[in-house]
Short mmCIF file of C-alpha atoms in Angstrom, two decimals:
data_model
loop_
_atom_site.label_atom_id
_atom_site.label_comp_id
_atom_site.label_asym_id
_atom_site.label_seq_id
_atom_site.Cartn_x
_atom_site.Cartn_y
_atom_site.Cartn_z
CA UNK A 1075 -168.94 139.91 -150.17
CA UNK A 1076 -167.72 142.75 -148.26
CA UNK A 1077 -164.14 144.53 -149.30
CA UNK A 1078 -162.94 145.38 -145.48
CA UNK A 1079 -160.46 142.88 -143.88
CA UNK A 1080 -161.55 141.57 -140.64
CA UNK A 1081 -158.79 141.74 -138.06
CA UNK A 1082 -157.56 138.84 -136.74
CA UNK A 1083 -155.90 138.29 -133.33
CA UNK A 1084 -152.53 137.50 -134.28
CA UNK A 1085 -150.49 135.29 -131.06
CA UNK A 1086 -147.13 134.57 -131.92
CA UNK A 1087 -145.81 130.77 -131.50
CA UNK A 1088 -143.38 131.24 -128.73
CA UNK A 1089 -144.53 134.66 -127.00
CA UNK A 1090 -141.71 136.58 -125.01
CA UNK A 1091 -141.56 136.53 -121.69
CA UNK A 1092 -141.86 138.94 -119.62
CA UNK A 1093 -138.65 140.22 -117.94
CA UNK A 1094 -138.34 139.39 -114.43
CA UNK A 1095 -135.96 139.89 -111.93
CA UNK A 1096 -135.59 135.85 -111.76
CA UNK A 1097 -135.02 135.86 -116.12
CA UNK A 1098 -132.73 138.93 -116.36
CA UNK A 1099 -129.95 137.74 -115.19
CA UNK A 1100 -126.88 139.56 -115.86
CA UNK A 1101 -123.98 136.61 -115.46
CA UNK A 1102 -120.61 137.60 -115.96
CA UNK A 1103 -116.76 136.43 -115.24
CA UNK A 1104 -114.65 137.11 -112.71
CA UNK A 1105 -112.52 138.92 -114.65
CA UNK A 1106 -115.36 141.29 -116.03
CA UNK A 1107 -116.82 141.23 -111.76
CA UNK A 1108 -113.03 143.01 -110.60
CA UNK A 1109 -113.41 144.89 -113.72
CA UNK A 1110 -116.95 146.74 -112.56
CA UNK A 1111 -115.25 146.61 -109.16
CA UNK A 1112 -111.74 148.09 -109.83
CA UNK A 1113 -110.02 145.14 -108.03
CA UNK A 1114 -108.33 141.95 -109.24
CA UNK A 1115 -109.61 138.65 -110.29
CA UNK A 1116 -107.52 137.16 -107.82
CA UNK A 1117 -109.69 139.45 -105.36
CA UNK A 1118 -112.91 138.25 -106.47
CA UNK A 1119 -111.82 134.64 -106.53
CA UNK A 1120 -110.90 134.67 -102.85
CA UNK A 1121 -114.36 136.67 -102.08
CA UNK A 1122 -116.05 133.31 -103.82
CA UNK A 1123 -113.88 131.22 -101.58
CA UNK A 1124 -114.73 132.36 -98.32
CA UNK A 1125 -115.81 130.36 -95.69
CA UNK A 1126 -118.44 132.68 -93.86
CA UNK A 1127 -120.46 134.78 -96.54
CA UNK A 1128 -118.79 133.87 -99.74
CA UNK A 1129 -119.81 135.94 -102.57
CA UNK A 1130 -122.32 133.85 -104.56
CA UNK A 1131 -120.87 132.22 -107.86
CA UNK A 1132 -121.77 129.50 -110.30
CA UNK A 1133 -120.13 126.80 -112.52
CA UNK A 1134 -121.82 126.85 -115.69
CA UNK A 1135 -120.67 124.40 -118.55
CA UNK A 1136 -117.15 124.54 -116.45
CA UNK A 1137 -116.93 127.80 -116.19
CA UNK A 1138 -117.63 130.24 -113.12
CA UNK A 1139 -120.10 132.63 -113.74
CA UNK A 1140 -121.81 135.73 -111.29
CA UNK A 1141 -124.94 137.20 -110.76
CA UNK A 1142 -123.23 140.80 -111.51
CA UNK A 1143 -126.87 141.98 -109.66
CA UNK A 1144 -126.17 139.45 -106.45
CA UNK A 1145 -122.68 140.78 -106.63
CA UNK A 1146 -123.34 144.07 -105.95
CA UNK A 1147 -125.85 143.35 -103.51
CA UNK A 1148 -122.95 141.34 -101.93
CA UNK A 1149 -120.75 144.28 -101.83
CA UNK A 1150 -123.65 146.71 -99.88
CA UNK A 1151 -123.79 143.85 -97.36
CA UNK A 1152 -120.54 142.29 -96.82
CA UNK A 1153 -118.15 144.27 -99.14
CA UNK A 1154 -116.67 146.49 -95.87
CA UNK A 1155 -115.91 143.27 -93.72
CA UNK A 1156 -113.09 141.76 -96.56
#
């Protein structure tokens, strides 16, 4: 019987995934959105309101969440028009 350990390939049960641009989501509140932007909420709830453009928003378990990622995309593209 030999004394050296054989090396096993170890694979954890639930391997991480890799981060992409589609899992790293950075979702944040309104409040903490006119708080990157130096505005008000109020602001950034009328920019999710619009009818032509709106800035892009979700209602997760009742509350409104956003993309802080597709919000400052939002801002290079539409941010000078409102």
């Amino acid at each position: 019987i030999s004394m050296t350990a054989t090396l096993i390939d170890y694979k954890p049960k639930f391997p991480k995934k890799a981060q992409t641009k589609s899992n790293a989501t950075s979702w944040r509140t309104p409040k903490e959105i006119a708080e990157h932007f130096r505005t008000t909420e109020a602001t950034v709830s009328r920019w999710g309101t619009l009818p032509i453009n709106p800035l892009p928003r979700k209602k997760i378990g009742g509350k409104v969440l956003i993309d802080l990622h597709e919000a400052d995309q939002w801002i290079k593209t539409y941010g000078t028009q409102y």
